[in-house]
Short mmCIF file of C-alpha atoms and ligand atoms in Angstrom, two decimals:
data_model
loop_
_atom_site.label_atom_id
_atom_site.label_comp_id
_atom_site.label_asym_id
_atom_site.label_seq_id
_atom_site.Cartn_x
_atom_site.Cartn_y
_atom_site.Cartn_z
CA UNK J 1 161.10 87.37 -10.97
CA UNK J 2 160.57 89.77 -13.82
CA UNK J 3 162.82 92.77 -14.33
CA UNK J 4 161.58 96.34 -14.33
CA UNK J 5 158.65 96.97 -16.71
CA UNK J 6 158.77 99.64 -19.37
CA UNK J 7 155.65 100.82 -21.17
CA UNK J 8 154.88 103.29 -23.93
CA UNK J 9 151.83 104.47 -25.87
CA UNK J 10 153.24 103.21 -29.19
CA UNK J 11 152.15 99.55 -29.62
CA UNK J 12 155.32 98.64 -31.59
CA UNK J 13 157.55 100.17 -28.95
CA UNK J 14 155.52 98.49 -26.25
CA UNK J 15 156.08 95.15 -27.98
CA UNK J 16 159.83 95.88 -28.09
CA UNK J 17 159.79 96.63 -24.36
CA UNK J 18 158.01 93.35 -23.68
CA UNK J 19 160.51 91.37 -25.74
CA UNK J 20 163.42 93.17 -24.14
CA UNK J 21 162.02 92.26 -20.73
CA UNK J 22 161.76 88.62 -21.74
CA UNK J 23 165.44 88.65 -22.70
CA UNK J 24 166.52 90.38 -19.45
CA UNK J 25 167.42 93.59 -21.28
CA UNK J 26 166.62 97.19 -20.37
CA UNK J 27 166.60 100.31 -22.57
CA UNK J 28 169.05 102.90 -21.22
CA UNK J 29 166.93 105.72 -22.67
CA UNK J 30 164.22 104.88 -20.15
CA UNK J 31 166.59 104.65 -17.15
CA UNK J 32 167.03 107.61 -14.82
CA UNK J 33 169.44 108.37 -11.99
CA UNK J 34 172.39 106.28 -13.13
CA UNK J 35 174.83 108.98 -14.18
CA UNK J 36 174.07 111.69 -11.66
CA UNK J 37 175.88 115.06 -11.84
CA UNK J 38 177.15 114.54 -8.29
CA UNK J 39 177.23 111.41 -6.10
CA UNK J 40 173.93 109.89 -5.07
CA UNK J 41 174.57 109.25 -1.34
CA UNK J 42 172.29 106.97 0.66
CA UNK J 43 173.81 107.17 4.13
CA UNK J 44 172.96 110.23 6.20
CA UNK J 45 175.01 112.26 8.70
CA UNK J 46 174.47 110.60 12.06
CA UNK J 47 175.72 110.32 15.65
CA UNK J 48 175.53 107.36 18.03
CA UNK J 49 175.91 108.82 21.55
CA UNK J 50 178.55 107.28 23.85
CA UNK J 51 176.07 107.06 26.70
CA UNK J 52 173.83 104.70 24.73
CA UNK J 53 176.69 102.71 23.19
CA UNK J 54 178.17 102.12 26.63
CA UNK J 55 174.91 101.41 28.43
CA UNK J 56 173.66 99.00 25.77
CA UNK J 57 177.10 97.36 25.49
CA UNK J 58 177.02 96.69 29.24
CA UNK J 59 173.50 95.28 29.04
CA UNK J 60 174.57 92.96 26.21
CA UNK J 61 177.55 91.99 28.38
CA UNK J 62 175.21 90.78 31.10
CA UNK J 63 172.74 89.02 28.81
CA UNK J 64 174.79 87.57 25.97
CA UNK J 65 177.76 85.23 26.21
CA UNK J 66 180.46 84.98 23.55
CA UNK J 67 179.95 81.67 21.78
CA UNK J 68 181.54 80.06 18.79
CA UNK J 69 179.55 81.12 15.79
CA UNK J 70 178.85 84.64 17.01
CA UNK J 71 182.46 84.98 18.21
CA UNK J 72 182.13 88.65 19.18
CA UNK J 73 179.84 90.75 21.39
CA UNK J 74 179.47 93.65 19.03
CA UNK J 75 176.81 96.32 18.47
CA UNK J 76 176.92 97.50 14.86
CA UNK J 77 176.10 101.10 13.98
CA UNK J 78 173.32 100.99 11.38
CA UNK J 79 172.97 104.17 9.36
CA UNK J 80 169.26 105.06 8.99
CA UNK J 81 169.80 105.83 5.29
CA UNK J 82 170.92 102.31 4.44
CA UNK J 83 167.58 100.53 4.73
CA UNK J 84 168.45 98.34 7.71
CA UNK J 85 171.96 97.26 6.63
CA UNK J 86 174.31 97.02 9.66
CA UNK J 87 176.72 99.59 8.19
CA UNK J 88 177.65 102.99 9.62
CA UNK J 89 178.23 104.39 6.13
CA UNK J 90 177.96 102.70 2.74
CA UNK J 91 181.55 101.38 2.76
CA UNK J 92 182.41 100.94 6.47
CA UNK J 93 181.25 98.81 9.36
CA UNK J 94 181.62 100.60 12.71
CA UNK J 95 180.71 99.00 16.02
CA UNK J 96 181.35 98.91 19.73
CA UNK J 97 182.72 95.70 21.14
CA UNK J 98 182.28 94.81 24.81
CA UNK J 99 184.60 92.30 26.48
CA UNK J 100 183.93 91.45 30.14
CA UNK J 101 186.57 90.76 32.81
CA UNK J 102 188.65 87.66 31.90
CA UNK J 103 186.59 86.99 28.80
CA UNK J 104 188.13 85.74 25.56
CA UNK J 105 186.80 86.37 22.06
CA UNK J 106 188.07 83.33 20.12
CA UNK J 107 190.48 83.27 17.17
CA UNK J 108 189.28 83.68 13.63
CA UNK J 109 190.25 85.38 10.40
CA UNK J 110 188.39 86.96 7.53
CA UNK J 111 189.17 88.80 4.32
CA UNK J 112 187.56 92.05 5.51
CA UNK J 113 190.22 94.09 7.32
CA UNK J 114 189.54 95.44 10.80
CA UNK J 115 190.93 97.98 13.20
CA UNK J 116 190.20 98.88 16.81
CA UNK J 117 190.37 102.27 18.47
CA UNK J 118 190.30 102.00 22.27
CA UNK J 119 188.05 104.51 23.99
CA UNK J 120 188.89 103.77 27.62
CA UNK J 121 190.52 101.22 29.89
CA UNK J 122 193.48 98.85 29.60
CA UNK J 123 194.36 95.23 30.28
CA UNK J 124 193.06 93.77 27.03
CA UNK J 125 195.32 92.32 24.39
CA UNK J 126 194.65 91.17 20.87
CA UNK J 127 196.69 88.33 19.40
CA UNK J 128 197.33 89.03 15.68
CA UNK J 129 198.84 86.02 13.88
CA UNK J 130 200.39 85.03 17.23
CA UNK J 131 201.72 88.49 18.13
CA UNK J 132 200.21 89.88 21.38
CA UNK J 133 199.24 93.56 21.13
CA UNK J 134 198.27 95.37 24.31
CA UNK J 135 195.25 97.66 24.02
CA UNK J 136 194.95 100.85 26.08
CA UNK J 137 192.94 104.03 25.77
CA UNK J 138 193.77 105.97 22.60
CA UNK J 139 195.64 103.12 20.90
CA UNK J 140 194.98 102.06 17.31
CA UNK J 141 195.30 98.30 16.72
CA UNK J 142 195.24 96.74 13.23
CA UNK J 143 193.96 93.29 12.30
CA UNK J 144 194.56 93.31 8.52
CA UNK J 145 192.81 91.13 5.98
CA UNK J 146 193.17 87.37 6.61
CA UNK J 147 195.20 87.71 9.84
CA UNK J 148 194.07 85.51 12.75
CA UNK J 149 192.90 87.57 15.70
CA UNK J 150 191.47 86.95 19.16
CA UNK J 151 190.82 89.32 22.06
CA UNK J 152 191.68 88.58 25.71
CA UNK J 153 190.61 90.66 28.69
CA UNK J 154 193.07 89.82 31.45
CA UNK J 155 191.76 92.56 33.74
CA UNK J 156 188.98 92.70 36.33
CA UNK J 157 187.25 95.50 34.41
CA UNK J 158 185.09 95.26 31.30
CA UNK J 159 186.43 97.03 28.23
CA UNK J 160 184.74 98.69 25.29
CA UNK J 161 186.31 99.78 22.02
CA UNK J 162 185.33 100.83 18.51
CA UNK J 163 185.80 98.39 15.62
CA UNK J 164 185.94 99.55 12.02
CA UNK J 165 185.90 97.07 9.13
CA UNK J 166 185.87 97.41 5.35
CA UNK J 167 183.22 94.67 5.27
CA UNK J 168 180.76 96.55 2.98
CA UNK J 169 183.51 96.99 0.35
CA UNK J 170 184.61 93.36 0.50
CA UNK J 171 180.98 92.19 0.47
CA UNK J 172 180.23 94.37 -2.58
CA UNK J 173 183.23 92.78 -4.31
CA UNK J 174 181.85 89.34 -3.29
CA UNK J 175 185.17 88.37 -1.73
CA UNK J 176 184.24 87.61 1.90
CA UNK J 177 185.93 84.53 3.37
CA UNK J 178 185.90 83.54 7.07
CA UNK J 179 187.65 80.82 9.04
CA UNK J 180 187.88 79.86 12.70
CA UNK J 181 191.30 79.41 14.26
CA UNK J 182 192.94 77.86 17.33
CA UNK J 183 192.52 80.13 20.38
CA UNK J 184 195.43 80.74 22.77
CA UNK J 185 194.15 79.41 26.11
CA UNK J 186 196.81 81.08 28.26
CA UNK J 187 195.91 84.01 30.47
CA UNK J 188 198.58 86.71 30.59
CA UNK J 189 199.20 89.70 32.76
CA UNK J 190 200.63 92.75 31.07
CA UNK J 191 201.26 91.76 27.46
CA UNK J 192 204.94 91.67 26.56
CA UNK J 193 206.10 94.04 23.81
CA UNK J 194 204.80 92.90 20.46
CA UNK J 195 207.19 91.70 17.75
CA UNK J 196 205.55 94.17 15.43
CA UNK J 197 206.41 97.14 17.65
CA UNK J 198 209.87 95.83 18.46
CA UNK J 199 210.80 95.69 14.75
CA UNK J 200 208.77 98.57 13.27
CA UNK J 201 207.74 100.79 16.18
CA UNK J 202 210.70 103.18 16.39
CA UNK J 203 210.32 106.14 14.05
CA UNK J 204 213.13 106.37 11.51
CA UNK J 205 214.66 102.96 12.21
CA UNK J 206 213.81 99.77 10.32
CA UNK J 207 215.41 96.37 9.84
CA UNK J 208 217.64 96.23 6.71
CA UNK J 209 215.60 96.19 3.48
CA UNK J 210 216.20 92.47 2.85
CA UNK J 211 214.95 91.53 6.32
CA UNK J 212 211.74 93.51 6.35
CA UNK J 213 208.38 91.84 6.36
CA UNK J 214 206.50 92.77 3.19
CA UNK J 215 202.84 92.06 3.89
CA UNK J 216 200.32 94.06 1.82
CA UNK J 217 199.60 96.21 4.91
CA UNK J 218 201.60 97.98 7.61
CA UNK J 219 203.89 95.56 9.50
CA UNK J 220 203.43 97.93 12.47
CA UNK J 221 200.13 96.78 13.99
CA UNK J 222 199.82 99.08 17.02
CA UNK J 223 199.96 102.89 17.18
CA UNK J 224 200.18 104.16 20.75
CA UNK J 225 198.29 107.14 22.09
CA UNK J 226 201.44 108.68 23.61
CA UNK J 227 202.87 108.99 20.07
CA UNK J 228 199.63 110.24 18.55
CA UNK J 229 199.25 112.80 21.33
CA UNK J 230 202.81 114.08 20.88
CA UNK J 231 202.48 114.28 17.09
CA UNK J 232 199.22 116.26 17.28
CA UNK J 233 200.55 118.59 19.98
CA UNK J 234 203.76 119.37 18.13
CA UNK J 235 201.97 119.92 14.82
CA UNK J 236 199.56 122.40 16.40
CA UNK J 237 202.45 124.17 18.08
CA UNK J 238 204.43 124.33 14.84
CA UNK J 239 201.62 125.59 12.60
CA UNK J 240 199.82 127.83 15.08
CA UNK J 241 196.62 126.67 13.35
CA UNK J 242 193.34 125.97 15.11
CA UNK J 243 193.35 122.33 14.07
CA UNK J 244 195.74 119.54 13.14
CA UNK J 245 195.27 116.20 11.41
CA UNK J 246 197.88 113.43 11.39
CA UNK J 247 197.65 110.32 9.19
CA UNK J 248 198.67 106.90 10.49
CA UNK J 249 201.05 105.29 7.98
CA UNK J 250 202.88 102.08 7.18
CA UNK J 251 206.43 102.94 8.36
CA UNK J 252 208.04 100.89 5.57
CA UNK J 253 206.16 102.56 2.70
CA UNK J 254 204.71 105.82 4.01
CA UNK J 255 201.30 104.72 2.68
CA UNK J 256 197.99 104.16 4.44
CA UNK J 257 198.06 101.44 7.11
CA UNK J 258 195.87 99.05 5.09
CA UNK J 259 194.83 98.97 1.40
CA UNK J 260 191.21 99.92 2.06
CA UNK J 261 191.24 102.23 5.09
CA UNK J 262 192.89 105.54 5.97
CA UNK J 263 193.26 106.32 9.68
CA UNK J 264 193.62 109.85 10.99
CA UNK J 265 193.85 111.65 14.31
CA UNK J 266 192.35 115.12 14.62
CA UNK J 267 192.87 117.78 17.28
CA UNK J 268 190.98 121.08 17.46
CA UNK J 269 192.19 123.72 19.91
CA UNK J 270 189.79 124.82 22.63
CA UNK J 271 187.41 127.34 21.09
CA UNK J 272 188.77 126.65 17.59
CA UNK J 273 187.27 125.24 14.43
CA UNK J 274 188.69 123.00 11.73
CA UNK J 275 188.60 123.60 7.99
CA UNK J 276 185.28 122.85 6.30
CA UNK J 277 185.71 120.41 3.42
CA UNK J 278 184.18 117.54 1.55
CA UNK J 279 185.61 114.40 -0.03
CA UNK J 280 184.41 111.50 -2.11
CA UNK J 281 184.20 108.40 0.06
CA UNK J 282 182.80 107.84 3.51
CA UNK J 283 184.19 108.36 6.99
CA UNK J 284 183.40 107.28 10.53
CA UNK J 285 184.90 109.00 13.55
CA UNK J 286 184.90 108.66 17.30
CA UNK J 287 185.59 111.27 19.94
CA UNK J 288 188.50 110.39 22.19
CA UNK J 289 188.66 113.44 24.45
CA UNK J 290 187.10 116.86 24.83
CA UNK J 291 183.84 118.35 23.67
CA UNK J 292 182.51 120.35 20.77
CA UNK J 293 180.33 120.08 17.70
CA UNK J 294 180.51 118.15 14.44
CA UNK J 295 178.82 120.13 11.67
CA UNK J 296 177.84 117.54 9.06
CA UNK J 297 176.02 119.00 6.07
CA UNK J 298 173.40 121.29 7.59
CA UNK J 299 173.22 119.43 10.91
CA UNK J 300 175.04 120.15 14.17
CA UNK J 301 175.85 117.23 16.50
CA UNK J 302 177.15 117.89 20.02
CA UNK J 303 180.15 115.68 20.73
CA UNK J 304 181.21 113.87 23.90
CA UNK J 305 183.96 111.26 24.40
CA UNK J 306 182.96 107.89 22.96
CA UNK J 307 180.41 109.22 20.46
CA UNK J 308 180.61 107.69 16.98
CA UNK J 309 179.68 109.81 13.96
CA UNK J 310 179.01 108.98 10.30
CA UNK J 311 180.19 111.39 7.59
CA UNK J 312 178.81 110.28 4.21
CA UNK J 313 180.50 110.83 0.86
CA UNK J 314 180.64 114.37 -0.55
CA UNK J 315 179.06 115.80 2.62
CA UNK J 316 180.54 119.11 3.77
CA UNK J 317 181.81 118.84 7.32
CA UNK J 318 183.95 120.49 9.96
CA UNK J 319 184.61 120.27 13.69
CA UNK J 320 184.29 122.93 16.39
CA UNK J 321 185.88 122.52 19.82
CA UNK J 322 184.64 123.71 23.19
CA UNK J 323 187.39 122.04 25.22
CA UNK J 324 190.35 120.79 23.20
CA UNK J 325 188.82 118.10 20.99
CA UNK J 326 190.58 114.88 19.91
CA UNK J 327 189.00 112.52 17.38
CA UNK J 328 190.03 109.38 15.57
CA UNK J 329 188.63 108.75 12.09
CA UNK J 330 188.71 106.07 9.41
CA UNK J 331 187.80 106.56 5.77
CA UNK J 332 187.78 104.52 2.57
CA UNK J 333 190.06 107.13 0.89
CA UNK J 334 192.72 104.56 -0.22
CA UNK J 335 190.06 102.72 -2.25
CA UNK J 336 188.86 105.91 -3.94
CA UNK J 337 192.47 107.01 -4.55
CA UNK J 338 193.51 103.65 -6.03
CA UNK J 339 190.61 103.86 -8.48
CA UNK J 340 191.26 107.47 -9.45
CA UNK J 341 187.97 108.54 -7.84
CA UNK J 342 189.24 110.59 -4.91
CA UNK J 343 188.09 114.22 -4.94
CA UNK J 344 188.42 116.75 -2.20
CA UNK J 345 187.50 120.38 -1.86
CA UNK J 346 187.91 122.95 0.87
CA UNK J 347 184.91 125.14 1.48
CA UNK J 348 184.77 128.69 2.80
O1 GTQ W 401 186.70 91.69 16.69
O2 GTQ W 401 187.03 90.16 15.23
O3 GTQ W 401 183.02 94.48 15.01
O4 GTQ W 401 185.21 89.76 13.40
C1 GTQ W 401 182.99 92.62 13.56
C2 GTQ W 401 183.55 91.43 13.16
C3 GTQ W 401 184.64 92.78 15.28
C4 GTQ W 401 186.38 91.11 15.64
C5 GTQ W 401 183.54 93.30 14.62
C6 GTQ W 401 184.68 90.93 13.80
C7 GTQ W 401 185.21 91.61 14.88
FE1 FE2 W 402 187.18 89.44 13.40
#
């Protein structure tokens, strides 16, 4: 395949362009749109409505079994700006996963990191490197890079949750690896307390420094809704503001939970609105409770529980609540920050 063709009206220059082309070289002076004054952003503001995600997830549940190879019954959010790529925004995979009663999604691991935010239900647990983590509505569950994970539904009800992965980042870096693992065949009732929560789940108390696990991600793998709810409520009470955001952190370092993804919980008081801002880097969010509007760029999207929204890089956005509105969001901010590329501005 030949590279891009450059032509001119000067025969000598034209000859140069032809010879450059033969040598797989391109003249910068003829290239446009590389160093843009502000980011060139391909993904567009978008909302996937809960009603459709749930209905289509259920239909897939009836029609499609979970087999080795596919491993997961997952519907990927595909941003219409990304030319058919199965990515919600340029750097994040977001999806709904449907697991029927007593189904098991088998063990595997991959270098892309993943997290789950549970929209409704209970009775599912995820085994992360052998540690069973219960999943209930509002919980955040981490499956960091290269940890084995499998999902078990030990209840009589189907369950649906949102997955977010840094897959587009890892794919762009050409560092995707995947491996199947041995699945735990046992069926359990209520999952026992995880080792991760036992050792790292009490605020302010950690094992002695020499005994702490030092993985390159948070050793606390589950963040429970009761804690998130309390933190948001107390912050709103303390500040008197219309909106509060809390960041999920690694309790041993105070940093983001994983190297590539920042997780945040947002609460907007009934009738209130959050600060309008924009950041470099992309974000996906899901509504946990309440109703309101996400204003993304110039567009307004009505919000209901279970909706997933895409907020592209450098897009101005804010939230408005009708009823008290709770959202969970994930962004690639740690990647931008690590590279010195993170910018943020508040807008009037
Ligand atoms: O649950 O392990 O949405 O491997 C995409 C890839 C979920 C998972 C996804 C995965 C998973
Ligand atoms: Fe996975």
